Amino acid sequence: MKEFNAKKFCEDLITLRGKESQDKFAQKLNVKRPTLSLLENGKQMPTIDILSLFCDLSGKSTDDYFVESTTDALVYLMGSMEETDKAKVEEMAECIRIKEKYELLAKRGSYVID
């Protein structure tokens, strides 16, 4: 199972825009400037149309932004566990996901845009 690599997308989007104004670059993606800002800061996920257009502009493949999910091994492992252990593992996995979301939110404010 693959999941979207939002961090890589944000970084590549900012790099591709470079010093071009958000207004001008947003027009290239057929979005409004506030939407571009949300995309650059990882506060909004791109639609498939936006991702495709971005990839056309950057010369990258949409496959570059999808990575193997790290939960596949966990799902496999849980198939052979007792129900009480599954609940504990699910609770731990949820705590990890919440921690990762907070880390991502903390990083959002660290982008410096000219």
PDB file of C-alpha atoms in Angstrom:
ATOM      1  CA  MET A   1       0.000   0.000   0.000  1.00  0.00           C
ATOM      2  CA  LYS A   2       1.346   3.436  -0.890  1.00  0.00           C
ATOM      3  CA  GLU A   3       0.792   6.769   0.796  1.00  0.00           C
ATOM      4  CA  PHE A   4       1.325  10.345  -0.352  1.00  0.00           C
ATOM      5  CA  ASN A   5       4.637  11.946   0.650  1.00  0.00           C
ATOM      6  CA  ALA A   6       3.356  15.422   1.517  1.00  0.00           C
ATOM      7  CA  LYS A   7       6.729  16.625   2.835  1.00  0.00           C
ATOM      8  CA  LYS A   8       8.485  15.889  -0.473  1.00  0.00           C
ATOM      9  CA  PHE A   9       5.653  17.524  -2.419  1.00  0.00           C
ATOM     10  CA  CYS A  10       5.838  20.719  -0.311  1.00  0.00           C
ATOM     11  CA  GLU A  11       9.606  20.937  -0.660  1.00  0.00           C
ATOM     12  CA  ASP A  12       9.522  20.350  -4.426  1.00  0.00           C
ATOM     13  CA  LEU A  13       6.678  22.826  -4.891  1.00  0.00           C
ATOM     14  CA  ILE A  14       8.600  25.553  -3.068  1.00  0.00           C
ATOM     15  CA  THR A  15      11.763  24.732  -5.017  1.00  0.00           C
ATOM     16  CA  LEU A  16       9.983  24.801  -8.378  1.00  0.00           C
ATOM     17  CA  ARG A  17       8.340  28.144  -7.638  1.00  0.00           C
ATOM     18  CA  GLY A  18      11.699  29.595  -6.635  1.00  0.00           C
ATOM     19  CA  LYS A  19      11.566  33.399  -6.551  1.00  0.00           C
ATOM     20  CA  GLU A  20       8.479  33.612  -8.757  1.00  0.00           C
ATOM     21  CA  SER A  21       5.559  35.270  -6.978  1.00  0.00           C
ATOM     22  CA  GLN A  22       2.886  33.060  -5.528  1.00  0.00           C
ATOM     23  CA  ASP A  23       0.298  34.852  -7.698  1.00  0.00           C
ATOM     24  CA  LYS A  24       2.088  34.029 -10.947  1.00  0.00           C
ATOM     25  CA  PHE A  25       2.945  30.481  -9.970  1.00  0.00           C
ATOM     26  CA  ALA A  26      -0.597  29.833  -8.718  1.00  0.00           C
ATOM     27  CA  GLN A  27      -1.887  30.747 -12.192  1.00  0.00           C
ATOM     28  CA  LYS A  28       0.334  28.033 -13.674  1.00  0.00           C
ATOM     29  CA  LEU A  29      -1.323  25.488 -11.395  1.00  0.00           C
ATOM     30  CA  ASN A  30      -4.805  26.905 -12.029  1.00  0.00           C
ATOM     31  CA  VAL A  31      -5.295  27.686  -8.330  1.00  0.00           C
ATOM     32  CA  LYS A  32      -5.663  30.852  -6.298  1.00  0.00           C
ATOM     33  CA  ARG A  33      -2.711  32.256  -4.355  1.00  0.00           C
ATOM     34  CA  PRO A  34      -4.118  31.264  -0.925  1.00  0.00           C
ATOM     35  CA  THR A  35      -4.465  27.680  -2.146  1.00  0.00           C
ATOM     36  CA  LEU A  36      -0.841  27.675  -3.293  1.00  0.00           C
ATOM     37  CA  SER A  37       0.199  28.938   0.127  1.00  0.00           C
ATOM     38  CA  LEU A  38      -1.738  26.125   1.820  1.00  0.00           C
ATOM     39  CA  LEU A  39      -0.144  23.570  -0.518  1.00  0.00           C
ATOM     40  CA  GLU A  40       3.357  24.910   0.134  1.00  0.00           C
ATOM     41  CA  ASN A  41       2.831  24.744   3.881  1.00  0.00           C
ATOM     42  CA  GLY A  42       1.363  21.244   3.823  1.00  0.00           C
ATOM     43  CA  LYS A  43      -1.975  22.430   5.149  1.00  0.00           C
ATOM     44  CA  GLN A  44      -3.811  21.206   2.052  1.00  0.00           C
ATOM     45  CA  MET A  45      -3.284  18.096  -0.039  1.00  0.00           C
ATOM     46  CA  PRO A  46      -3.156  18.562  -3.803  1.00  0.00           C
ATOM     47  CA  THR A  47      -5.959  17.198  -5.932  1.00  0.00           C
ATOM     48  CA  ILE A  48      -4.927  14.726  -8.595  1.00  0.00           C
ATOM     49  CA  ASP A  49      -5.343  17.505 -11.185  1.00  0.00           C
ATOM     50  CA  ILE A  50      -3.014  19.839  -9.283  1.00  0.00           C
ATOM     51  CA  LEU A  51      -0.493  17.041  -8.714  1.00  0.00           C
ATOM     52  CA  SER A  52      -0.567  16.101 -12.418  1.00  0.00           C
ATOM     53  CA  LEU A  53      -0.102  19.705 -13.524  1.00  0.00           C
ATOM     54  CA  PHE A  54       2.706  20.176 -11.016  1.00  0.00           C
ATOM     55  CA  CYS A  55       4.425  17.043 -12.326  1.00  0.00           C
ATOM     56  CA  ASP A  56       4.067  18.291 -15.906  1.00  0.00           C
ATOM     57  CA  LEU A  57       5.712  21.593 -14.916  1.00  0.00           C
ATOM     58  CA  SER A  58       8.486  19.965 -12.901  1.00  0.00           C
ATOM     59  CA  GLY A  59       9.183  16.997 -15.157  1.00  0.00           C
ATOM     60  CA  LYS A  60       8.587  14.604 -12.266  1.00  0.00           C
ATOM     61  CA  SER A  61       6.309  11.595 -12.125  1.00  0.00           C
ATOM     62  CA  THR A  62       3.316  11.345  -9.816  1.00  0.00           C
ATOM     63  CA  ASP A  63       4.901   8.085  -8.624  1.00  0.00           C
ATOM     64  CA  ASP A  64       7.715  10.169  -7.093  1.00  0.00           C
ATOM     65  CA  TYR A  65       5.246  11.362  -4.451  1.00  0.00           C
ATOM     66  CA  PHE A  66       3.931   8.009  -3.311  1.00  0.00           C
ATOM     67  CA  VAL A  67       5.941   5.811  -0.969  1.00  0.00           C
ATOM     68  CA  GLU A  68       5.344   2.397   0.472  1.00  0.00           C
ATOM     69  CA  SER A  69       3.300   2.619   3.625  1.00  0.00           C
ATOM     70  CA  THR A  70       5.184   1.817   6.791  1.00  0.00           C
ATOM     71  CA  THR A  71       2.097   0.151   8.231  1.00  0.00           C
ATOM     72  CA  ASP A  72       2.124  -2.855   5.874  1.00  0.00           C
ATOM     73  CA  ALA A  73       4.355  -4.915   8.182  1.00  0.00           C
ATOM     74  CA  LEU A  74       2.168  -3.989  11.128  1.00  0.00           C
ATOM     75  CA  VAL A  75      -0.979  -5.111   9.330  1.00  0.00           C
ATOM     76  CA  TYR A  76       0.699  -8.428   8.492  1.00  0.00           C
ATOM     77  CA  LEU A  77       1.929  -8.895  12.065  1.00  0.00           C
ATOM     78  CA  MET A  78      -1.479  -8.135  13.536  1.00  0.00           C
ATOM     79  CA  GLY A  79      -3.010 -11.015  11.583  1.00  0.00           C
ATOM     80  CA  SER A  80      -1.171 -13.449  13.870  1.00  0.00           C
ATOM     81  CA  MET A  81      -1.840 -11.702  17.210  1.00  0.00           C
ATOM     82  CA  GLU A  82      -4.336 -12.252  19.973  1.00  0.00           C
ATOM     83  CA  GLU A  83      -7.205  -9.734  20.007  1.00  0.00           C
ATOM     84  CA  THR A  84      -6.030  -8.098  23.250  1.00  0.00           C
ATOM     85  CA  ASP A  85      -2.542  -7.572  21.798  1.00  0.00           C
ATOM     86  CA  LYS A  86      -4.035  -6.174  18.565  1.00  0.00           C
ATOM     87  CA  ALA A  87      -5.872  -3.511  20.552  1.00  0.00           C
ATOM     88  CA  LYS A  88      -2.651  -2.515  22.333  1.00  0.00           C
ATOM     89  CA  VAL A  89      -0.725  -2.319  19.053  1.00  0.00           C
ATOM     90  CA  GLU A  90      -3.489  -0.276  17.417  1.00  0.00           C
ATOM     91  CA  GLU A  91      -3.428   2.138  20.353  1.00  0.00           C
ATOM     92  CA  MET A  92       0.371   2.514  20.070  1.00  0.00           C
ATOM     93  CA  ALA A  93       0.147   3.021  16.295  1.00  0.00           C
ATOM     94  CA  GLU A  94      -2.459   5.746  16.795  1.00  0.00           C
ATOM     95  CA  CYS A  95      -0.196   7.489  19.322  1.00  0.00           C
ATOM     96  CA  ILE A  96       2.650   7.373  16.797  1.00  0.00           C
ATOM     97  CA  ARG A  97       0.414   8.789  14.045  1.00  0.00           C
ATOM     98  CA  ILE A  98      -0.687  11.628  16.342  1.00  0.00           C
ATOM     99  CA  LYS A  99       2.950  12.366  17.239  1.00  0.00           C
ATOM    100  CA  GLU A 100       3.887  12.440  13.542  1.00  0.00           C
ATOM    101  CA  LYS A 101       1.036  14.859  12.822  1.00  0.00           C
ATOM    102  CA  TYR A 102       2.202  17.198  15.595  1.00  0.00           C
ATOM    103  CA  GLU A 103       5.767  17.046  14.239  1.00  0.00           C
ATOM    104  CA  LEU A 104       4.473  17.924  10.772  1.00  0.00           C
ATOM    105  CA  LEU A 105       2.481  20.837  12.193  1.00  0.00           C
ATOM    106  CA  ALA A 106       5.575  22.075  14.024  1.00  0.00           C
ATOM    107  CA  LYS A 107       7.603  21.950  10.798  1.00  0.00           C
ATOM    108  CA  ARG A 108       5.002  23.902   8.818  1.00  0.00           C
ATOM    109  CA  GLY A 109       6.075  27.147  10.425  1.00  0.00           C
ATOM    110  CA  SER A 110       9.750  26.510   9.635  1.00  0.00           C
ATOM    111  CA  TYR A 111       9.557  27.180   5.875  1.00  0.00           C
ATOM    112  CA  VAL A 112      11.188  30.415   4.819  1.00  0.00           C
ATOM    113  CA  ILE A 113       9.665  31.811   1.630  1.00  0.00           C
ATOM    114  CA  ASP A 114      11.146  34.811  -0.156  1.00  0.00           C
TER     115      ASP A 114
END
